CSV table of C-alpha atoms and ligand atoms in Angstrom, one decimal:
chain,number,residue,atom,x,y,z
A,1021,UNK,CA,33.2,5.0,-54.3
A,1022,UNK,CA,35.8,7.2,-53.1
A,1023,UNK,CA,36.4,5.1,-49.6
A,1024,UNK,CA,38.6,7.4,-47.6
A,1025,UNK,CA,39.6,6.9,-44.2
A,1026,UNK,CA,38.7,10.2,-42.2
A,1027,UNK,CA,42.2,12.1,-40.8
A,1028,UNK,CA,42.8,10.7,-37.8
A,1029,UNK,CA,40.6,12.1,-35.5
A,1030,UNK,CA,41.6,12.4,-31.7
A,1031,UNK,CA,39.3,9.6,-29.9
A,1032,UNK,CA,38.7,9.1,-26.0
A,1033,UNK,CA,40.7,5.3,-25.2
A,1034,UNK,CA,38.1,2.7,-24.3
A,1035,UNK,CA,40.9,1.3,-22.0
A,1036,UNK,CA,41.6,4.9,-20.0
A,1037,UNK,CA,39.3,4.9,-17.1
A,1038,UNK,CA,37.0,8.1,-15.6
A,1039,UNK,CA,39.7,8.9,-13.1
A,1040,UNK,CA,42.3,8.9,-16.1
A,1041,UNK,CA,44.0,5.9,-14.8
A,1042,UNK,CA,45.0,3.1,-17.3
A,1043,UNK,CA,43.2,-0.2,-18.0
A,1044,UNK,CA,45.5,-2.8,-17.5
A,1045,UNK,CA,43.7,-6.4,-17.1
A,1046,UNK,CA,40.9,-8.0,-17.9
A,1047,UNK,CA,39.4,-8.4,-14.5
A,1048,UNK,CA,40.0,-4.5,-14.7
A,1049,UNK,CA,37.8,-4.2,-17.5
A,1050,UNK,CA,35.3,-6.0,-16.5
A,1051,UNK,CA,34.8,-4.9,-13.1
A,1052,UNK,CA,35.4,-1.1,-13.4
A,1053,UNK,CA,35.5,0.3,-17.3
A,1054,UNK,CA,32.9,-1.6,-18.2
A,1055,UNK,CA,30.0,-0.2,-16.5
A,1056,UNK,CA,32.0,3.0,-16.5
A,1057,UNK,CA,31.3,3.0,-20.7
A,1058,UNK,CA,27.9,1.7,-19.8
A,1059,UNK,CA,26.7,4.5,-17.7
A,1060,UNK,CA,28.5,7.2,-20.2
A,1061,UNK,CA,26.0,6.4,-23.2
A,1062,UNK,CA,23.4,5.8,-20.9
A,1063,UNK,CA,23.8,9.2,-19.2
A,1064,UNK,CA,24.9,11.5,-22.6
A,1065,UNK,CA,23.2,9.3,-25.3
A,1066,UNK,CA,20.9,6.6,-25.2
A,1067,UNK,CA,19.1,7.7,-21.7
A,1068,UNK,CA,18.5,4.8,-19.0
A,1069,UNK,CA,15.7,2.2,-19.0
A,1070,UNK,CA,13.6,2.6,-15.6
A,1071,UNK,CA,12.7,-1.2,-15.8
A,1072,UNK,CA,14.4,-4.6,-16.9
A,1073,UNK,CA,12.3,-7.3,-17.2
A,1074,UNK,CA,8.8,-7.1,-16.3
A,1075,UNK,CA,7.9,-9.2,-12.8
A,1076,UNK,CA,4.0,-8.8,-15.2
A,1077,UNK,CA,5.7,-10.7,-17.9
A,1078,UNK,CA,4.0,-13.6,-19.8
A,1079,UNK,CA,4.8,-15.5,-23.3
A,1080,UNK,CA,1.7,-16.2,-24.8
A,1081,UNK,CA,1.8,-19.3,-27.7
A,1082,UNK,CA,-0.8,-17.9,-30.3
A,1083,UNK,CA,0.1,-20.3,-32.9
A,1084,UNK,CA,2.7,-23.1,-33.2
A,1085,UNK,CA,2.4,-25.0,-36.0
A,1086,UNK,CA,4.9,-27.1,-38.6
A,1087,UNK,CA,4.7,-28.1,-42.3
A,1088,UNK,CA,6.1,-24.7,-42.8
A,1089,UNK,CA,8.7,-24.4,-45.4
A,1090,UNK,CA,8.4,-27.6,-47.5
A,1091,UNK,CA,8.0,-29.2,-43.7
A,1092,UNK,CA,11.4,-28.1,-42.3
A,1093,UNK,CA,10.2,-25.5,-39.8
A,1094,UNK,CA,7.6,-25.1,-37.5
A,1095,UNK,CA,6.5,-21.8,-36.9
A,1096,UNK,CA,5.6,-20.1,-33.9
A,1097,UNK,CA,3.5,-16.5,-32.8
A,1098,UNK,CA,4.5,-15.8,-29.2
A,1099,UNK,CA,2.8,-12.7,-27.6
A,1100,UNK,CA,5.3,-11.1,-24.8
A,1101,UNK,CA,3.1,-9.0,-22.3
A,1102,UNK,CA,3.6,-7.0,-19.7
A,1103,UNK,CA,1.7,-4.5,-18.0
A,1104,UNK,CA,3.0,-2.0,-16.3
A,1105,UNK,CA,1.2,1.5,-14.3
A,1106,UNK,CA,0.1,3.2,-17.7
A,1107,UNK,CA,-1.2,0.4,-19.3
A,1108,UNK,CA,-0.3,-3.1,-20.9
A,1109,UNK,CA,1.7,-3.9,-23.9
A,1110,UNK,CA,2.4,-7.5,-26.7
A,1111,UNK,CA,5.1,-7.9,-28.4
A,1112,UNK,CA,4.8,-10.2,-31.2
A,1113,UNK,CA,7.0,-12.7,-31.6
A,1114,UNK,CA,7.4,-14.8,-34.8
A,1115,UNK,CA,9.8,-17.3,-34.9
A,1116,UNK,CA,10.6,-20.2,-37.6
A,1117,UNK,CA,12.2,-22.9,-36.1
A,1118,UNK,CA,14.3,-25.7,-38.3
A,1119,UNK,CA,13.1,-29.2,-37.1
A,1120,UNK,CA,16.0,-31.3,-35.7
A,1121,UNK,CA,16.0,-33.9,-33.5
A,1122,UNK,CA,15.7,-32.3,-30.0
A,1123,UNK,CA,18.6,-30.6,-30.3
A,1124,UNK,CA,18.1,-26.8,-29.4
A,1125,UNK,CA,19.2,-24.6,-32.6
A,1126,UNK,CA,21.1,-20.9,-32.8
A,1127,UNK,CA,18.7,-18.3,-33.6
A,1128,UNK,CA,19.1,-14.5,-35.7
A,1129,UNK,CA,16.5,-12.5,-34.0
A,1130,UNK,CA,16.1,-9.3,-36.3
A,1131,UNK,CA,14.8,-6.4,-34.9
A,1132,UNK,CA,12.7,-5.1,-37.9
A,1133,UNK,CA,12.1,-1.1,-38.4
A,1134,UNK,CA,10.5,-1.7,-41.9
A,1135,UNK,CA,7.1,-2.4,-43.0
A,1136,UNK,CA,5.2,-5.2,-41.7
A,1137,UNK,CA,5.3,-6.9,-44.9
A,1138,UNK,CA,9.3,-7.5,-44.6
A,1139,UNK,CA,8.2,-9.6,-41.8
A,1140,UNK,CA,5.3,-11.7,-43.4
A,1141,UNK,CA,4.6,-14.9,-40.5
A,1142,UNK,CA,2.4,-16.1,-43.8
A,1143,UNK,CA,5.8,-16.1,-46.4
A,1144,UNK,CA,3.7,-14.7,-49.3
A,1145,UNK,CA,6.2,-12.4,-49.3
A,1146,UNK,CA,9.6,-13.5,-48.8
A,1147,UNK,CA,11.5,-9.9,-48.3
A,1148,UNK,CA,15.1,-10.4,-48.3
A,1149,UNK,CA,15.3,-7.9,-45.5
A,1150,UNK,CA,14.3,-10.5,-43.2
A,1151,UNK,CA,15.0,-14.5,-45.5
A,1152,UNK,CA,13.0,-16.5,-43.2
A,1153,UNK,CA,13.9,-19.9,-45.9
A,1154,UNK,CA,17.7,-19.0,-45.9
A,1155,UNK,CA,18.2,-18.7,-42.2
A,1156,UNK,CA,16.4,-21.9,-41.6
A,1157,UNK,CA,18.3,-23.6,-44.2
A,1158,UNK,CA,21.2,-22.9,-42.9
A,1159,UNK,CA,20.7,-24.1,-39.5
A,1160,UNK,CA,19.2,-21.0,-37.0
A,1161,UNK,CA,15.8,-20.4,-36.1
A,1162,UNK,CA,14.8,-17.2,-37.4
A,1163,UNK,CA,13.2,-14.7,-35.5
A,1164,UNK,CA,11.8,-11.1,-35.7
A,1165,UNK,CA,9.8,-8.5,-34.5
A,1166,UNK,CA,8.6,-5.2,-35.0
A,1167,UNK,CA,9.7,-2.1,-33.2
A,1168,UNK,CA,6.7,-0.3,-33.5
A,1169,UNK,CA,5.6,-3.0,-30.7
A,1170,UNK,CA,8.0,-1.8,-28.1
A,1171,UNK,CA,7.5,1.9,-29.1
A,1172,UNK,CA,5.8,4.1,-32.2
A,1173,UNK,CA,8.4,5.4,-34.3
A,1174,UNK,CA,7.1,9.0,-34.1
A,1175,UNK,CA,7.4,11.8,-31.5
A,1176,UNK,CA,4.6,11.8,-29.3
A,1177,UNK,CA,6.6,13.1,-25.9
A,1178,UNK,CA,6.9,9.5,-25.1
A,1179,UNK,CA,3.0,8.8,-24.0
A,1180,UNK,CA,2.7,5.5,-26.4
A,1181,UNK,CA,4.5,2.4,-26.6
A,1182,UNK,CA,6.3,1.4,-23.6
A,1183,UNK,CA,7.6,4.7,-22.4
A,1184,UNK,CA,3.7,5.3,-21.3
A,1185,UNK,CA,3.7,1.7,-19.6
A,1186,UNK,CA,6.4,3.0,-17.1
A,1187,UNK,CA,6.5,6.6,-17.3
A,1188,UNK,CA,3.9,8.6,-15.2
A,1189,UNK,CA,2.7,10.7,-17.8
A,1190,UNK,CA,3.0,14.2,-15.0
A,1191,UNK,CA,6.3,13.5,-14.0
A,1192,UNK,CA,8.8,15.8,-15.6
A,1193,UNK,CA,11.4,13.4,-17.6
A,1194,UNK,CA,14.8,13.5,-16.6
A,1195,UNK,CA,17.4,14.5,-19.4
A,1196,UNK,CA,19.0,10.8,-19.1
A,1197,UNK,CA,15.4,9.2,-19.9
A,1198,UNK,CA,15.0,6.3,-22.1
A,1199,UNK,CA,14.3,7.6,-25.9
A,1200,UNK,CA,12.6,5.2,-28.7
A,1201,UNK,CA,16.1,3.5,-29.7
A,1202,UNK,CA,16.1,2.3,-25.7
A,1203,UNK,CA,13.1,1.3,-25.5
A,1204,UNK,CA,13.5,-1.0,-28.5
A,1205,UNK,CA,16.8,-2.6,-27.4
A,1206,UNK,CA,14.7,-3.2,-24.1
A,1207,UNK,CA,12.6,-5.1,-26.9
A,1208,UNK,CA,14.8,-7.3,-28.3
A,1209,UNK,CA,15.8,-8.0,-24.5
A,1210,UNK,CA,12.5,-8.8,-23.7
A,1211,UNK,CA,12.5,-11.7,-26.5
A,1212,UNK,CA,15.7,-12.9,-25.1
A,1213,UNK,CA,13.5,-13.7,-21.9
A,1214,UNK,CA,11.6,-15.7,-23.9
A,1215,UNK,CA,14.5,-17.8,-25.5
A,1216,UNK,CA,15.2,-18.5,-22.3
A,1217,UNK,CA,11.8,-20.5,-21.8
A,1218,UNK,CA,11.9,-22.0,-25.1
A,1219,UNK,CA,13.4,-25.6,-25.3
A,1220,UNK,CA,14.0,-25.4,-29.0
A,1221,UNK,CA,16.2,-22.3,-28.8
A,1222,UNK,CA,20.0,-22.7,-27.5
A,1223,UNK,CA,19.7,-19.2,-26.0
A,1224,UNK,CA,23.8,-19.0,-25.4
A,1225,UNK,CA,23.8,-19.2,-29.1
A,1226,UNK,CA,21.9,-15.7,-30.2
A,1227,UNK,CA,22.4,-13.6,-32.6
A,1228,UNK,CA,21.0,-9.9,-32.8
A,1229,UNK,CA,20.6,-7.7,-36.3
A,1230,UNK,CA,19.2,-4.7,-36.7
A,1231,UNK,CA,19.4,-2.5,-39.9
A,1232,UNK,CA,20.2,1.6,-40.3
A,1233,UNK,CA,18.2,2.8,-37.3
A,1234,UNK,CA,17.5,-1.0,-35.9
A,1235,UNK,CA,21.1,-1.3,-36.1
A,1236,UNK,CA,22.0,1.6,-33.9
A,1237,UNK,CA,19.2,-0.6,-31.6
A,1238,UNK,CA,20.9,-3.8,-32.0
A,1239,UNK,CA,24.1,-2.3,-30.9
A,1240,UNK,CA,23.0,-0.2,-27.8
A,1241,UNK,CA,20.8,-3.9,-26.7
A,1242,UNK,CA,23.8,-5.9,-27.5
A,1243,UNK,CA,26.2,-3.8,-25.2
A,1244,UNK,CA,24.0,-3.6,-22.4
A,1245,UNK,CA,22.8,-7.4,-22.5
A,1246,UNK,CA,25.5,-9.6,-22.6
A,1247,UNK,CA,23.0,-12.8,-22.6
A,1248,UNK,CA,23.1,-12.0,-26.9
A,1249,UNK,CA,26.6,-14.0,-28.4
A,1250,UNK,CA,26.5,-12.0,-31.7
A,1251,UNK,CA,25.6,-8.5,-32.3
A,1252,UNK,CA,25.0,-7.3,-35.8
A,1253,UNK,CA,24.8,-4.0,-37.0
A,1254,UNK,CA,24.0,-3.1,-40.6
A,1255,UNK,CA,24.6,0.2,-42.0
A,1256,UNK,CA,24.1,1.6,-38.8
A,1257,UNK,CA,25.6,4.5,-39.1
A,1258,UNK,CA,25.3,8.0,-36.9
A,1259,UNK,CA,25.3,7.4,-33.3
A,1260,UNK,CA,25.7,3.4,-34.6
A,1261,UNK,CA,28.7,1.9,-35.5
A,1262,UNK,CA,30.1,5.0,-37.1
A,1263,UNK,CA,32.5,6.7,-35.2
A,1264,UNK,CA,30.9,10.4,-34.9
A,1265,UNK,CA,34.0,12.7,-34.7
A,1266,UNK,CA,34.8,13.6,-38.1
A,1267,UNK,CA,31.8,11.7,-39.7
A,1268,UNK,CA,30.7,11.9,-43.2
A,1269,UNK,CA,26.8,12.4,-44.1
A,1270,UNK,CA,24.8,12.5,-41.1
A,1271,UNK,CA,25.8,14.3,-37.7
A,1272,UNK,CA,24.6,14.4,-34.0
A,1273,UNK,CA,22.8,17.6,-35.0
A,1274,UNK,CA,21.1,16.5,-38.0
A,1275,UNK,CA,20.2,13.0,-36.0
A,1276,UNK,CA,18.8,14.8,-32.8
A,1277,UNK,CA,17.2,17.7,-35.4
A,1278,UNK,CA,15.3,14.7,-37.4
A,1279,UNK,CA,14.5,12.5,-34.9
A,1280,UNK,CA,14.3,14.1,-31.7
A,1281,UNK,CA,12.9,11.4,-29.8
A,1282,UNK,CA,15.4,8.5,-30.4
A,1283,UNK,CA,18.0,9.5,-27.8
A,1284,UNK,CA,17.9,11.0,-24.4
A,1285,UNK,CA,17.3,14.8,-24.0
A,1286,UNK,CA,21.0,15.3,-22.7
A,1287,UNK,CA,22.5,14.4,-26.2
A,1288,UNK,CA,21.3,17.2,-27.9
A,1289,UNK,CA,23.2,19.4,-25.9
A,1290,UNK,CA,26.2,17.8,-27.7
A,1291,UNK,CA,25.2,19.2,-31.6
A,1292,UNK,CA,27.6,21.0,-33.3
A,1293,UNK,CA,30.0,19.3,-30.1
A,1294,UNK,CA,30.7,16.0,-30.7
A,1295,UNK,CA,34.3,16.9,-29.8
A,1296,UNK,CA,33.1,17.3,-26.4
A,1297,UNK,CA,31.0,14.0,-25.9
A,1298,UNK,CA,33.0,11.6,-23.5
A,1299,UNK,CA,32.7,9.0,-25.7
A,1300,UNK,CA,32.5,7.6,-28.9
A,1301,UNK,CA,30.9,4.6,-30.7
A,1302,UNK,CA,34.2,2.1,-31.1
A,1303,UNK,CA,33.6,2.4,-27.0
A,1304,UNK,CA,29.8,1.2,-28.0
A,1305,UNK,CA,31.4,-1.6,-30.2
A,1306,UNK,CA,33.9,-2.0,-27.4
A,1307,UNK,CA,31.3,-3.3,-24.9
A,1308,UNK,CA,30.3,-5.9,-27.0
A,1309,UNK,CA,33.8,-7.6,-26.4
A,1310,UNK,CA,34.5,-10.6,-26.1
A,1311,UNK,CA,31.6,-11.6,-27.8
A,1312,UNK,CA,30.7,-11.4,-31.6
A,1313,UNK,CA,30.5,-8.5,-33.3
A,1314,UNK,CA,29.7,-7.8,-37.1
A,1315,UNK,CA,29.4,-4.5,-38.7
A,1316,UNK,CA,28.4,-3.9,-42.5
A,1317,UNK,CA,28.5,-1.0,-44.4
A,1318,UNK,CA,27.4,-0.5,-47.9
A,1319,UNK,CA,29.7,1.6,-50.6
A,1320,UNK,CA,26.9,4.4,-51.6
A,1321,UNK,CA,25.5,4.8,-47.8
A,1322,UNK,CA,27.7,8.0,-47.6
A,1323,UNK,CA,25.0,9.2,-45.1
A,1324,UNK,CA,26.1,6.6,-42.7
A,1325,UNK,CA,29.5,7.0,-43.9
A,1326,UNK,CA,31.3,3.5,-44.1
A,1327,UNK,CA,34.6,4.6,-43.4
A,1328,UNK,CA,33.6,5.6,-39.8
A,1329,UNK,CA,31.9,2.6,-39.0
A,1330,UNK,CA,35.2,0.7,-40.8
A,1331,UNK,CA,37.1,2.7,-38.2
A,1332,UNK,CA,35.4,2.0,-35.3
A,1333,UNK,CA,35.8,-1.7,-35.7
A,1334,UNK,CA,39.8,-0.9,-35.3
A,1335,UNK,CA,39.3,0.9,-32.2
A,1336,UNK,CA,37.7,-1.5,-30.9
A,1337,UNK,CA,40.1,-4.2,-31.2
A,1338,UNK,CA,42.3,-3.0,-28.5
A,1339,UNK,CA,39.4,-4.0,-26.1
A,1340,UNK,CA,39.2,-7.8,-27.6
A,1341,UNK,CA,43.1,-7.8,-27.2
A,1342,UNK,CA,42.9,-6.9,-23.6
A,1343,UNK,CA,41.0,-9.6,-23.2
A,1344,UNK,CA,42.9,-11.9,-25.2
A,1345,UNK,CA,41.1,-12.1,-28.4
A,1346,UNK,CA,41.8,-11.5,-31.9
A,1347,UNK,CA,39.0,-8.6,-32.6
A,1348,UNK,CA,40.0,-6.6,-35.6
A,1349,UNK,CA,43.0,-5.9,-37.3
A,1350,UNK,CA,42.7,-4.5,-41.0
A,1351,UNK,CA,45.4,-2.7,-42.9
A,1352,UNK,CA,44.5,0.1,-45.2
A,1353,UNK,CA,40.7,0.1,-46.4
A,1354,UNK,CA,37.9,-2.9,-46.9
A,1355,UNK,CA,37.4,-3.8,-50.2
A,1356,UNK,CA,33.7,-4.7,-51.4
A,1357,UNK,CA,32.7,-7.9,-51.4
A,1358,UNK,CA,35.9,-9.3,-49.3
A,1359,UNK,CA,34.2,-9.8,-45.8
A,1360,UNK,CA,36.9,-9.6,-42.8
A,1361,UNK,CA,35.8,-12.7,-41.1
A,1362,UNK,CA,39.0,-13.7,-39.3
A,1363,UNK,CA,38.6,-12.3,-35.8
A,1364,UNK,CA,35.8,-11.7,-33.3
A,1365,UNK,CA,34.5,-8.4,-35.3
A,1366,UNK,CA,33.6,-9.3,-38.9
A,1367,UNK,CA,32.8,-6.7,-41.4
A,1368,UNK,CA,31.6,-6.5,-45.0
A,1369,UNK,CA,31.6,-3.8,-47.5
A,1370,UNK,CA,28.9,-4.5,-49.8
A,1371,UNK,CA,28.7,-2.5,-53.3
A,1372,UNK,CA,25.6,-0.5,-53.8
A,1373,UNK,CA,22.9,1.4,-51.5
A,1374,UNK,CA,21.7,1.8,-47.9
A,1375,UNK,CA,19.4,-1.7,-47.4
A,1376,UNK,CA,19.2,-4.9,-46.0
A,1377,UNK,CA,19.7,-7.4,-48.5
A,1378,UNK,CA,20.6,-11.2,-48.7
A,1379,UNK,CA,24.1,-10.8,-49.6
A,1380,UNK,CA,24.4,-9.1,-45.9
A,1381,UNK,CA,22.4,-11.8,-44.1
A,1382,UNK,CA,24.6,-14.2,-46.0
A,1383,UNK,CA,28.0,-12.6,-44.9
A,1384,UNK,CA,26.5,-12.6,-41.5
A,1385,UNK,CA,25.7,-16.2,-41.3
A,1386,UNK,CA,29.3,-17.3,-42.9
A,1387,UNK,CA,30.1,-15.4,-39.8
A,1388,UNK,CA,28.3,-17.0,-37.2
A,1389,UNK,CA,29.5,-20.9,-38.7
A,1390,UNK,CA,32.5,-20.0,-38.0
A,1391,UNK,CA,32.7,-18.1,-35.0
A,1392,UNK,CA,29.1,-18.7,-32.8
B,577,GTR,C1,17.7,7.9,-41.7
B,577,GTR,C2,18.5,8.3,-40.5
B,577,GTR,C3,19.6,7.3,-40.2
B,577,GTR,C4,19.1,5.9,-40.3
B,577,GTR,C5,18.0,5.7,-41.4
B,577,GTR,C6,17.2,4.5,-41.3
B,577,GTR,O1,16.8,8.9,-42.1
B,577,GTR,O2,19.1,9.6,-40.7
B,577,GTR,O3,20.2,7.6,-39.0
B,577,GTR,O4,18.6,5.5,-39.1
B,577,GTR,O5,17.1,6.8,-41.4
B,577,GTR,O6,16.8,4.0,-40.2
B,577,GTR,O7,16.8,3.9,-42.3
């Protein structure tokens, strides 16, 4: 593949605050630029969440059960509900836990945008988009669930899924409104709750992963809910880890054209602009800091467009530095199959197409020995 950084494009600084003044310490950061980043993609991109966690909410064992996996796991079905004005909702949890004696484990939750049989609580199929065996032999409990729970993945003016819990169905929606990829994160925040409560899980030890659009998700729940340690985002792409001004492949106005209802209403008034947007998504990455970060790219997803999301990864390491970590610093390009693992951002360039595969989830678990 022809892997070309893009010219340097003119970025806004992570660490120049809303009043133009500069970000000098940490305390700085985390006090004032922080939430000031926060409330930029919540207002011009992802749209605000009217609720957190559900005062309705309940966890719900449905099975729990070992002998699973030549008798190394047990497994576990936990429904999350809630109910809300509109109506109730269940997330289902399932969850493979490695059995070890009383000590609480790390987990990968996955938050899985691809058919339920990726996700198989049975194992007849063992998808490598989600290697339930791998991730328990290696240690973490391995967790997914589907996004269609939180919210459909269609545009239905935001009457199903969780946006009709919440939403009165009247009410005009404000432009900043939650879209589908916020109502997912809120997902995968919602099964945090639950590690919480579980004694097998060591819940400061949580890693999230989301693929392509489930990345972008795994991103925008990892910057807003610091609870998660590692945030993994796999060819994530537009409005993901890619950086958007001067992206390859996909753009703000082919994202908002395809899929109108996965951002707030707001962003769209940014196609054809992204010049104009006050931010850009190495300030995403950015609010992941000082936690773990991993972003992957594969060398044929020119739709995503590698070199961005390569790109953002550097512009976000000025953040980690502030705050005295080693985050990311690469010379020149990636090459494929030579992860960066050093700092607190990994990355991986992985030869061939846009997927989920076990090299990835490999990569990302050589990651998380080392760092989590
Ligand atoms: C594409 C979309 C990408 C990415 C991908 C996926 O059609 O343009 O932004 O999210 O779907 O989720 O597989």
């Amino acid at each position: 593949m022809n892997y070309r950084l893009p010219d340097k494009p003119i970025l806004p600084d992570p660490l120049i605050g809303n009043r133009g003044e500069q970000i000098v310490s940490p305390k700085q950061w985390r006090e004032q630029r922080r939430s000031e980043i926060v409330e930029l993609f919540r207002q011009h991109v992802y749209g605000r969440c009217p609720i957190g966690r559900p005062r309705s909410q309940s966890f719900e064992v449905a099975d729990q059960s070992g002998g699973w996996m030549n008798g190394t796991a047990v497994r576990k079905k936990i429904n999350i509900r809630f109910d809300g004005p509109g109506g109730t909702g269940v997330i289902h949890l399932y969850l493979f836990v490695p059995i070890t004696e009383g000590k609480k484990v790390p987990a990968f939750l996955l938050i899985c945008n691809r058919e339920q049989e990726n996700m198989d609580p049975d194992r007849k199929v063992q998808s490598p988009f989600w290697p339930a065996e791998d991730i328990v032999s290696r240690g973490y409990a391995a967790a997914v669930f589907h996004v269609q729970d939180a919210d459909p993945d269609f545009d239905d003016g935001f009457r199903n899924g969780v946006h009709g819990i919440w939403e009165a169905a009247e009410a005009p929606r404000p432009a900043d409104a939650w879209g589908t990829i916020g109502a997912w994160a809120w997902g995968a925040s919602r099964v945090m709750d639950y590690f919480e409560a579980d004694p097998d899980i060591d819940e400061a030890r949580v890693a999230v992963v989301g693929h392509s659009r489930g990345g972008k998700t795994a991103l925008w729940c990892g910057a807003q809910d610091e609870r998660f340690a590692l945030v993994v985002s796999n060819d994530s792409g537009c409005t993901g880890a890619a950086i958007t001004r001067g992206k390859q492949g996909e753009t703000v106005q082919d994202i908002n054209q395809r899929f109108p209802h996965w951002f707030c209403e707001n962003y769209k008034g940014f196609n054809g602009r992204e010049h104009d947007l006050p931010v850009d998504q190495h300030m995403l990455l950015a609010l992941i800091a000082p936690r773990l970060l991993y972003v992957a790219s594969a060398t044929e997803d020119i739709w995503a467009d590698p070199a961005s999301e390569f790109l953002a990864c550097m512009h976000a390491n000025p953040v980690y530095k502030l705050l005295g970590f080693l985050g990311f610093e690469a010379e020149g390009s990636p090459l494929p199959e030579v992860p960066i693992h050093e700092g607190r951002i990994g990355y991986h360039l992985r030869t061939g197409k846009h997927d989920l595969t076990r090299y990835d989830w490999n990569c990302f678990m050589d990651f998380a020995d080392r760092h989590m």
